[in-house]
Amino acid sequence: MPVVDYERYCEMLDRARSGRFAYPAINVTSLTTANAVLKGLADSESDGIIQVSTGGAAFASGSAIKSMTLGAISIAEHVHRVADRYPINVALHTDHCQANKLKEFVLPLVEETERRRARGLPNLFNSHMFDGSALPLDENLDVAVQLLERFRKDDLILEIETGVVGGEEDGVSASSTAKLYTTPADTLEVARRMNAVRGARYLLAATFGNVHGVYKPGHVRLRPSILKDCQDAVAKAFGEVARFYLVFHGGSGSDLHDIHEALDYGVVKMNIDTDMQYAFTRAIADQCFKHYDGVLRVDGDVGNNKTYGPRTYLSLAENAMADRVKEAVGVLRATGTTMANLVGKH
Ligand SMILES: [Zn+2]
């Protein structure tokens, strides 16, 4: 299917929340990793989200260029070109963008979408995240509301974050005193400010003890019930219609029970990066360790081009990552849920 448009993306999110499942939102940094996600989604008959971080985008543009805008555009254009060969729906999203990076990442990508729309082309990305979680809440929301007003005109969905996710991602790490748990009072303020932008859509990453990266058991103390408290508070204050579409950040290594509880409370998108990185590299390491005398030219020998040719080990990595995507889809209760099967049944 082609990359979804706004209406179809909204439909995806609505179906996930009412069906109590979530889409994996998987970080990619290259053609190969993007292809792995598409394959994994297709293999599990699930729709999903491909996302690009600032660091991943800079990498994708090439080490001599290091342009996050250019890299993000390149990956998105690739996905637009190949997505219709896969029998599932995919949305394109950009991951964490702090306020000081908006001018070099999200805003140029929004401008690119606006140029495309003026030429009658589909949006480049379907949604973008603004991460103002390091700012005081009122400043976070000032920027978010401004973005949301522009996004509404462009049929873009905005993702925001309140509270601070622990750990480190793309060189940004939370301090040990950071606020790891969002409060119902915070989210009431989010709803009050954001819902005033009528007809716009946003996703909320509300932290409940999440930590970026993977840590040994015991390090992460998730409290998904915080999400329920936030939803109940907002429904009571502003009506059922105000319930959030939640995003789960920093979920690598979480207990299945915690993940499922979070889905029950309205999580529709779960970011998955670290576990995918490991699945990809694990396959390459396996190939190199098992066939070291083919990958390397040992003792004056010539090695084996079938082994050291990048296509060989990158194909293995692509397939291993696709399998990991399939596993993630299963955990998120999304297997077999693709709307692509519903085409013509509307
Ligand atoms: Zn986050």
mmCIF file of C-alpha atoms and ligand atoms in Angstrom:
data_model
loop_
_atom_site.group_PDB
_atom_site.id
_atom_site.type_symbol
_atom_site.label_atom_id
_atom_site.label_comp_id
_atom_site.label_asym_id
_atom_site.label_seq_id
_atom_site.Cartn_x
_atom_site.Cartn_y
_atom_site.Cartn_z
ATOM 1 C CA MET A 1 0.000 0.000 0.000
ATOM 2 C CA PRO A 2 1.210 3.550 -0.526
ATOM 3 C CA VAL A 3 2.330 5.471 2.571
ATOM 4 C CA VAL A 4 -0.897 6.417 4.384
ATOM 5 C CA ASP A 5 -2.523 9.810 4.060
ATOM 6 C CA TYR A 6 -3.895 11.776 7.001
ATOM 7 C CA GLU A 7 -7.341 10.180 7.011
ATOM 8 C CA ARG A 8 -5.961 6.679 6.882
ATOM 9 C CA TYR A 9 -3.390 7.421 9.592
ATOM 10 C CA CYS A 10 -6.174 8.737 11.841
ATOM 11 C CA GLU A 11 -8.149 5.585 11.101
ATOM 12 C CA MET A 12 -5.120 3.468 12.044
ATOM 13 C CA LEU A 13 -4.797 5.250 15.382
ATOM 14 C CA ASP A 14 -8.527 5.034 16.111
ATOM 15 C CA ARG A 15 -8.586 1.307 15.372
ATOM 16 C CA ALA A 16 -5.598 0.699 17.613
ATOM 17 C CA ARG A 17 -7.076 2.519 20.564
ATOM 18 C CA SER A 18 -10.494 0.900 20.308
ATOM 19 C CA GLY A 19 -8.907 -2.498 19.630
ATOM 20 C CA ARG A 20 -6.390 -2.136 22.476
ATOM 21 C CA PHE A 21 -3.361 -2.797 20.344
ATOM 22 C CA ALA A 22 -0.445 -0.581 19.308
ATOM 23 C CA TYR A 23 1.737 -0.045 16.279
ATOM 24 C CA PRO A 24 5.446 -0.564 16.540
ATOM 25 C CA ALA A 25 7.251 2.666 15.605
ATOM 26 C CA ILE A 26 10.647 1.512 14.564
ATOM 27 C CA ASN A 27 13.707 3.665 14.095
ATOM 28 C CA VAL A 28 15.531 3.227 10.815
ATOM 29 C CA THR A 29 18.827 4.652 9.595
ATOM 30 C CA SER A 30 19.204 3.199 6.096
ATOM 31 C CA LEU A 31 17.434 1.602 3.140
ATOM 32 C CA THR A 32 18.148 -1.832 4.583
ATOM 33 C CA THR A 33 16.624 -1.138 7.988
ATOM 34 C CA ALA A 34 13.583 0.545 6.384
ATOM 35 C CA ASN A 35 13.114 -2.515 4.163
ATOM 36 C CA ALA A 36 13.397 -4.744 7.239
ATOM 37 C CA VAL A 37 10.509 -2.931 8.914
ATOM 38 C CA LEU A 38 8.317 -3.173 5.820
ATOM 39 C CA LYS A 39 9.059 -6.891 5.519
ATOM 40 C CA GLY A 40 8.420 -7.518 9.215
ATOM 41 C CA LEU A 41 5.096 -5.677 9.075
ATOM 42 C CA ALA A 42 4.052 -7.508 5.919
ATOM 43 C CA ASP A 43 5.031 -10.883 7.421
ATOM 44 C CA SER A 44 2.841 -10.155 10.440
ATOM 45 C CA GLU A 45 -0.026 -8.532 8.494
ATOM 46 C CA SER A 46 0.191 -5.441 10.635
ATOM 47 C CA ASP A 47 0.302 -1.763 9.795
ATOM 48 C CA GLY A 48 3.034 0.231 11.468
ATOM 49 C CA ILE A 49 5.198 3.289 11.711
ATOM 50 C CA ILE A 50 8.701 3.919 10.395
ATOM 51 C CA GLN A 51 10.517 6.682 12.211
ATOM 52 C CA VAL A 52 13.774 8.569 11.869
ATOM 53 C CA SER A 53 15.682 10.248 14.688
ATOM 54 C CA THR A 54 17.893 13.322 14.298
ATOM 55 C CA GLY A 55 21.029 11.194 14.618
ATOM 56 C CA GLY A 56 19.687 8.469 12.341
ATOM 57 C CA ALA A 57 18.766 11.041 9.710
ATOM 58 C CA ALA A 58 22.185 12.719 9.830
ATOM 59 C CA PHE A 59 23.773 9.284 9.427
ATOM 60 C CA ALA A 60 21.529 8.425 6.478
ATOM 61 C CA SER A 61 22.714 11.510 4.569
ATOM 62 C CA GLY A 62 26.309 10.202 4.611
ATOM 63 C CA SER A 63 29.203 10.835 6.973
ATOM 64 C CA ALA A 64 30.585 13.607 4.747
ATOM 65 C CA ILE A 65 27.256 15.481 4.658
ATOM 66 C CA LYS A 66 25.654 14.822 8.069
ATOM 67 C CA SER A 67 22.451 16.680 7.190
ATOM 68 C CA MET A 68 19.523 15.500 9.284
ATOM 69 C CA THR A 69 17.047 17.095 6.883
ATOM 70 C CA LEU A 70 18.560 15.504 3.794
ATOM 71 C CA GLY A 71 18.875 12.089 5.418
ATOM 72 C CA ALA A 72 15.269 12.140 6.629
ATOM 73 C CA ILE A 73 14.043 13.146 3.162
ATOM 74 C CA SER A 74 16.101 10.373 1.527
ATOM 75 C CA ILE A 75 14.691 7.663 3.766
ATOM 76 C CA ALA A 76 11.126 8.978 3.446
ATOM 77 C CA GLU A 77 11.378 9.130 -0.354
ATOM 78 C CA HIS A 78 12.656 5.568 -0.441
ATOM 79 C CA VAL A 79 9.729 4.385 1.674
ATOM 80 C CA HIS A 80 7.269 6.295 -0.544
ATOM 81 C CA ARG A 81 8.752 4.501 -3.567
ATOM 82 C CA VAL A 82 8.643 0.949 -2.226
ATOM 83 C CA ALA A 83 5.742 0.932 0.273
ATOM 84 C CA ASP A 84 3.084 0.096 -2.308
ATOM 85 C CA ARG A 85 4.813 -3.222 -2.954
ATOM 86 C CA TYR A 86 3.934 -4.365 0.579
ATOM 87 C CA PRO A 87 0.375 -5.416 1.511
ATOM 88 C CA ILE A 88 0.218 -3.266 4.661
ATOM 89 C CA ASN A 89 -0.099 0.421 5.610
ATOM 90 C CA VAL A 90 2.848 2.364 6.879
ATOM 91 C CA ALA A 91 3.130 5.878 8.293
ATOM 92 C CA LEU A 92 6.300 7.972 8.351
ATOM 93 C CA HIS A 93 7.267 9.795 11.518
ATOM 94 C CA THR A 94 10.228 11.732 12.898
ATOM 95 C CA ASP A 95 11.376 10.924 16.419
ATOM 96 C CA HIS A 96 12.560 13.142 19.322
ATOM 97 C CA CYS A 97 13.377 16.692 18.279
ATOM 98 C CA GLN A 98 14.302 19.047 21.076
ATOM 99 C CA ALA A 99 13.380 22.734 20.845
ATOM 100 C CA ASN A 100 16.900 23.754 19.817
ATOM 101 C CA LYS A 101 16.817 21.360 16.855
ATOM 102 C CA LEU A 102 13.407 22.289 15.434
ATOM 103 C CA LYS A 103 14.977 24.739 12.973
ATOM 104 C CA GLU A 104 17.306 22.139 11.486
ATOM 105 C CA PHE A 105 15.049 19.098 11.569
ATOM 106 C CA VAL A 106 11.270 19.288 11.935
ATOM 107 C CA LEU A 107 10.655 22.728 10.447
ATOM 108 C CA PRO A 108 12.563 22.124 7.172
ATOM 109 C CA LEU A 109 10.739 18.780 6.853
ATOM 110 C CA VAL A 110 7.389 20.513 7.360
ATOM 111 C CA GLU A 111 8.411 23.044 4.693
ATOM 112 C CA GLU A 112 9.248 20.157 2.379
ATOM 113 C CA THR A 113 5.765 18.731 2.988
ATOM 114 C CA GLU A 114 4.243 22.143 2.290
ATOM 115 C CA ARG A 115 6.157 22.352 -1.020
ATOM 116 C CA ARG A 116 4.970 18.858 -1.928
ATOM 117 C CA ARG A 117 1.362 19.686 -1.070
ATOM 118 C CA ALA A 118 1.532 22.803 -3.263
ATOM 119 C CA ARG A 119 2.535 20.499 -6.142
ATOM 120 C CA GLY A 120 -0.282 18.044 -5.380
ATOM 121 C CA LEU A 121 2.042 15.414 -3.899
ATOM 122 C CA PRO A 122 1.418 13.509 -0.651
ATOM 123 C CA ASN A 123 3.007 14.713 2.586
ATOM 124 C CA LEU A 124 6.630 13.655 3.062
ATOM 125 C CA PHE A 125 6.060 12.553 6.690
ATOM 126 C CA ASN A 126 2.742 11.877 8.393
ATOM 127 C CA SER A 127 3.775 13.030 11.842
ATOM 128 C CA HIS A 128 6.604 14.654 13.749
ATOM 129 C CA MET A 129 7.597 14.651 17.369
ATOM 130 C CA PHE A 130 8.508 17.771 19.293
ATOM 131 C CA ASP A 131 10.254 16.829 22.521
ATOM 132 C CA GLY A 132 9.855 19.682 24.953
ATOM 133 C CA SER A 133 10.023 17.403 27.972
ATOM 134 C CA ALA A 134 13.176 19.115 29.236
ATOM 135 C CA LEU A 135 11.337 22.476 29.364
ATOM 136 C CA PRO A 136 8.897 23.655 32.027
ATOM 137 C CA LEU A 137 5.437 22.397 31.025
ATOM 138 C CA ASP A 138 4.051 25.812 30.034
ATOM 139 C CA GLU A 139 6.989 26.470 27.700
ATOM 140 C CA ASN A 140 6.750 22.943 26.293
ATOM 141 C CA LEU A 141 3.071 23.556 25.512
ATOM 142 C CA ASP A 142 3.636 27.059 24.105
ATOM 143 C CA VAL A 143 5.838 25.554 21.399
ATOM 144 C CA ALA A 144 3.567 22.520 20.960
ATOM 145 C CA VAL A 145 0.435 24.639 20.425
ATOM 146 C CA GLN A 146 2.213 26.798 17.866
ATOM 147 C CA LEU A 147 3.350 23.712 15.971
ATOM 148 C CA LEU A 148 -0.075 22.104 16.215
ATOM 149 C CA GLU A 149 -1.722 25.121 14.589
ATOM 150 C CA ARG A 150 0.595 24.810 11.608
ATOM 151 C CA PHE A 151 0.308 21.008 11.522
ATOM 152 C CA ARG A 152 -3.491 21.218 11.379
ATOM 153 C CA LYS A 153 -3.261 23.126 8.087
ATOM 154 C CA ASP A 154 -0.832 20.554 6.694
ATOM 155 C CA ASP A 155 -2.688 17.389 7.778
ATOM 156 C CA LEU A 156 0.224 16.447 10.024
ATOM 157 C CA ILE A 157 -0.049 14.824 13.438
ATOM 158 C CA LEU A 158 2.114 16.105 16.282
ATOM 159 C CA GLU A 159 3.624 13.970 19.006
ATOM 160 C CA ILE A 160 4.646 15.616 22.265
ATOM 161 C CA GLU A 161 6.145 14.408 25.514
ATOM 162 C CA THR A 162 5.567 15.310 29.143
ATOM 163 C CA GLY A 163 7.723 14.137 32.004
ATOM 164 C CA VAL A 164 11.205 12.891 31.321
ATOM 165 C CA VAL A 165 12.233 9.501 30.000
ATOM 166 C CA GLY A 166 15.341 8.246 31.765
ATOM 167 C CA GLY A 167 18.427 6.903 30.030
ATOM 168 C CA GLU A 168 20.065 8.236 26.918
ATOM 169 C CA GLU A 169 19.088 8.610 23.292
ATOM 170 C CA ASP A 170 21.029 10.375 20.549
ATOM 171 C CA GLY A 171 23.389 11.846 23.124
ATOM 172 C CA VAL A 172 20.626 13.412 25.202
ATOM 173 C CA SER A 173 20.399 11.895 28.651
ATOM 174 C CA ALA A 174 18.079 12.603 31.524
ATOM 175 C CA SER A 175 19.501 13.569 34.894
ATOM 176 C CA SER A 176 18.917 11.245 37.827
ATOM 177 C CA THR A 177 16.632 13.807 39.448
ATOM 178 C CA ALA A 178 14.445 14.084 36.338
ATOM 179 C CA LYS A 179 10.704 13.710 36.660
ATOM 180 C CA LEU A 180 10.139 10.158 35.435
ATOM 181 C CA TYR A 181 6.404 10.063 36.111
ATOM 182 C CA THR A 182 3.823 12.325 34.505
ATOM 183 C CA THR A 183 1.016 13.515 36.766
ATOM 184 C CA PRO A 184 -2.713 13.800 35.997
ATOM 185 C CA ALA A 185 -2.366 17.548 36.649
ATOM 186 C CA ASP A 186 0.233 17.790 33.857
ATOM 187 C CA THR A 187 -1.931 15.931 31.400
ATOM 188 C CA LEU A 188 -5.014 18.010 32.246
ATOM 189 C CA GLU A 189 -2.971 21.035 31.275
ATOM 190 C CA VAL A 190 -1.898 19.271 28.057
ATOM 191 C CA ALA A 191 -5.536 18.599 27.148
ATOM 192 C CA ARG A 192 -6.639 22.127 28.043
ATOM 193 C CA ARG A 193 -4.013 23.748 25.836
ATOM 194 C CA MET A 194 -3.824 21.256 22.961
ATOM 195 C CA ASN A 195 -7.559 20.563 22.572
ATOM 196 C CA ALA A 196 -8.117 24.285 22.115
ATOM 197 C CA VAL A 197 -6.580 23.820 18.663
ATOM 198 C CA ARG A 198 -9.800 22.459 17.182
ATOM 199 C CA GLY A 199 -9.660 19.747 14.554
ATOM 200 C CA ALA A 200 -5.957 19.002 15.064
ATOM 201 C CA ARG A 201 -4.586 15.633 16.169
ATOM 202 C CA TYR A 202 -1.756 14.859 18.494
ATOM 203 C CA LEU A 203 -0.176 11.953 20.307
ATOM 204 C CA LEU A 204 1.116 12.150 23.853
ATOM 205 C CA ALA A 205 4.137 10.386 25.255
ATOM 206 C CA ALA A 206 3.425 10.599 28.965
ATOM 207 C CA THR A 207 6.226 9.056 30.984
ATOM 208 C CA PHE A 208 5.494 6.395 33.563
ATOM 209 C CA GLY A 209 9.012 5.376 34.588
ATOM 210 C CA ASN A 210 10.245 4.669 31.060
ATOM 211 C CA VAL A 211 13.944 4.544 30.319
ATOM 212 C CA HIS A 212 15.566 4.826 26.891
ATOM 213 C CA GLY A 213 17.899 1.973 26.013
ATOM 214 C CA VAL A 214 17.949 -1.477 27.582
ATOM 215 C CA TYR A 215 18.806 -2.144 31.177
ATOM 216 C CA LYS A 216 18.977 -5.244 33.264
ATOM 217 C CA PRO A 217 15.769 -6.298 35.045
ATOM 218 C CA GLY A 218 15.017 -4.253 38.133
ATOM 219 C CA HIS A 219 16.438 -1.017 36.762
ATOM 220 C CA VAL A 220 13.146 0.072 35.255
ATOM 221 C CA ARG A 221 10.120 0.513 37.465
ATOM 222 C CA LEU A 222 7.219 1.093 35.142
ATOM 223 C CA ARG A 223 3.927 2.242 36.583
ATOM 224 C CA PRO A 224 1.399 1.977 33.738
ATOM 225 C CA SER A 225 -1.415 2.787 36.171
ATOM 226 C CA ILE A 226 -0.241 6.404 35.871
ATOM 227 C CA LEU A 227 -1.587 6.339 32.316
ATOM 228 C CA LYS A 228 -4.969 5.203 33.579
ATOM 229 C CA ASP A 229 -5.007 7.956 36.208
ATOM 230 C CA CYS A 230 -4.216 10.524 33.505
ATOM 231 C CA GLN A 231 -6.921 9.199 31.148
ATOM 232 C CA ASP A 232 -9.533 9.088 33.901
ATOM 233 C CA ALA A 233 -8.712 12.631 34.976
ATOM 234 C CA VAL A 234 -8.943 14.030 31.461
ATOM 235 C CA ALA A 235 -12.193 12.168 30.674
ATOM 236 C CA LYS A 236 -13.713 13.495 33.881
ATOM 237 C CA ALA A 237 -12.667 17.085 33.188
ATOM 238 C CA PHE A 238 -13.227 17.305 29.415
ATOM 239 C CA GLY A 239 -15.360 14.288 28.439
ATOM 240 C CA GLU A 240 -14.600 10.905 26.869
ATOM 241 C CA VAL A 241 -13.669 12.551 23.586
ATOM 242 C CA ALA A 242 -10.608 14.084 25.249
ATOM 243 C CA ARG A 243 -8.977 10.729 26.056
ATOM 244 C CA PHE A 244 -5.400 10.642 24.853
ATOM 245 C CA TYR A 245 -3.720 8.625 22.136
ATOM 246 C CA LEU A 246 -0.612 7.615 24.037
ATOM 247 C CA VAL A 247 2.900 6.735 22.954
ATOM 248 C CA PHE A 248 5.215 4.397 24.860
ATOM 249 C CA HIS A 249 8.848 5.536 24.759
ATOM 250 C CA GLY A 250 11.788 3.700 26.234
ATOM 251 C CA GLY A 251 9.971 0.373 26.281
ATOM 252 C CA SER A 252 12.856 -1.939 25.310
ATOM 253 C CA GLY A 253 13.209 -4.667 27.907
ATOM 254 C CA SER A 254 9.808 -4.013 29.519
ATOM 255 C CA ASP A 255 7.705 -6.804 31.020
ATOM 256 C CA LEU A 256 4.949 -8.104 28.771
ATOM 257 C CA HIS A 257 2.480 -7.496 31.560
ATOM 258 C CA ASP A 258 3.410 -3.788 31.781
ATOM 259 C CA ILE A 259 3.218 -3.402 28.004
ATOM 260 C CA HIS A 260 -0.231 -4.964 27.831
ATOM 261 C CA GLU A 261 -1.468 -2.848 30.701
ATOM 262 C CA ALA A 262 -0.239 0.257 28.857
ATOM 263 C CA LEU A 263 -2.119 -0.852 25.719
ATOM 264 C CA ASP A 264 -5.277 -1.210 27.799
ATOM 265 C CA TYR A 265 -4.878 2.434 28.873
ATOM 266 C CA GLY A 266 -4.648 3.861 25.367
ATOM 267 C CA VAL A 267 -1.090 3.400 24.122
ATOM 268 C CA VAL A 268 -1.350 3.219 20.312
ATOM 269 C CA LYS A 269 2.312 3.614 19.336
ATOM 270 C CA MET A 270 5.352 2.063 20.925
ATOM 271 C CA ASN A 271 8.815 3.239 19.951
ATOM 272 C CA ILE A 272 11.278 0.415 19.446
ATOM 273 C CA ASP A 273 14.885 1.137 18.620
ATOM 274 C CA THR A 274 17.472 -0.573 20.814
ATOM 275 C CA ASP A 275 16.083 -4.100 20.443
ATOM 276 C CA MET A 276 16.018 -3.650 16.651
ATOM 277 C CA GLN A 277 19.606 -2.437 16.597
ATOM 278 C CA TYR A 278 20.660 -5.514 18.492
ATOM 279 C CA ALA A 279 18.714 -7.925 16.241
ATOM 280 C CA PHE A 280 20.334 -6.361 13.167
ATOM 281 C CA THR A 281 23.888 -6.456 14.496
ATOM 282 C CA ARG A 282 23.487 -9.892 16.091
ATOM 283 C CA ALA A 283 22.977 -11.417 12.638
ATOM 284 C CA ILE A 284 26.110 -9.748 11.286
ATOM 285 C CA ALA A 285 28.191 -10.824 14.280
ATOM 286 C CA ASP A 286 26.942 -14.375 13.836
ATOM 287 C CA GLN A 287 28.014 -14.393 10.186
ATOM 288 C CA CYS A 288 31.436 -12.939 10.965
ATOM 289 C CA PHE A 289 32.198 -15.282 13.861
ATOM 290 C CA LYS A 290 31.041 -18.389 11.995
ATOM 291 C CA HIS A 291 32.803 -17.544 8.765
ATOM 292 C CA TYR A 292 35.723 -15.443 9.913
ATOM 293 C CA ASP A 293 38.075 -17.050 7.377
ATOM 294 C CA GLY A 294 35.692 -16.073 4.576
ATOM 295 C CA VAL A 295 35.004 -12.565 5.836
ATOM 296 C CA LEU A 296 38.706 -11.948 6.509
ATOM 297 C CA ARG A 297 41.735 -12.656 4.355
ATOM 298 C CA VAL A 298 43.567 -14.827 6.881
ATOM 299 C CA ASP A 299 47.276 -15.592 6.546
ATOM 300 C CA GLY A 300 47.613 -14.407 2.955
ATOM 301 C CA ASP A 301 44.454 -16.231 1.840
ATOM 302 C CA VAL A 302 41.845 -14.420 -0.299
ATOM 303 C CA GLY A 303 38.734 -14.761 1.862
ATOM 304 C CA ASN A 304 35.391 -15.493 0.231
ATOM 305 C CA ASN A 305 33.546 -12.759 -1.583
ATOM 306 C CA LYS A 306 30.245 -14.567 -1.027
ATOM 307 C CA THR A 307 30.880 -14.093 2.690
ATOM 308 C CA TYR A 308 32.352 -10.615 2.901
ATOM 309 C CA GLY A 309 30.148 -9.074 0.201
ATOM 310 C CA PRO A 310 27.985 -6.593 2.145
ATOM 311 C CA ARG A 311 24.825 -7.897 0.471
ATOM 312 C CA THR A 312 25.303 -11.258 2.169
ATOM 313 C CA TYR A 313 25.502 -10.090 5.761
ATOM 314 C CA LEU A 314 23.139 -7.145 5.287
ATOM 315 C CA SER A 315 20.482 -9.518 3.919
ATOM 316 C CA LEU A 316 20.920 -11.670 7.010
ATOM 317 C CA ALA A 317 20.610 -8.544 9.159
ATOM 318 C CA GLU A 318 17.527 -7.363 7.243
ATOM 319 C CA ASN A 319 15.814 -10.712 7.770
ATOM 320 C CA ALA A 320 16.765 -10.883 11.446
ATOM 321 C CA MET A 321 15.401 -7.387 12.029
ATOM 322 C CA ALA A 322 12.219 -8.258 10.098
ATOM 323 C CA ASP A 323 11.760 -11.242 12.433
ATOM 324 C CA ARG A 324 12.257 -8.951 15.421
ATOM 325 C CA VAL A 325 9.618 -6.573 14.021
ATOM 326 C CA LYS A 326 7.257 -9.528 13.738
ATOM 327 C CA GLU A 327 7.903 -10.389 17.374
ATOM 328 C CA ALA A 328 7.245 -6.779 18.420
ATOM 329 C CA VAL A 329 3.984 -6.736 16.485
ATOM 330 C CA GLY A 330 2.913 -9.858 18.375
ATOM 331 C CA VAL A 331 3.746 -8.307 21.742
ATOM 332 C CA LEU A 332 1.696 -5.243 20.784
ATOM 333 C CA ARG A 333 -1.297 -7.446 19.884
ATOM 334 C CA ALA A 334 -1.249 -6.095 16.317
ATOM 335 C CA THR A 335 -0.681 -9.333 14.362
ATOM 336 C CA GLY A 336 -3.206 -9.654 11.540
ATOM 337 C CA THR A 337 -4.790 -6.253 12.218
ATOM 338 C CA THR A 338 -3.801 -4.503 8.976
ATOM 339 C CA MET A 339 -6.487 -2.321 7.439
ATOM 340 C CA ALA A 340 -5.170 -3.335 4.039
ATOM 341 C CA ASN A 341 -7.329 -6.451 4.332
ATOM 342 C CA LEU A 342 -10.371 -4.209 4.675
ATOM 343 C CA VAL A 343 -9.885 -2.475 1.321
ATOM 344 C CA GLY A 344 -13.118 -2.606 -0.654
ATOM 345 C CA LYS A 345 -15.081 -3.572 2.441
ATOM 346 C CA HIS A 346 -15.793 0.014 3.496
HETATM 347 ZN ZN ZN B 1 10.922 10.141 24.628
#
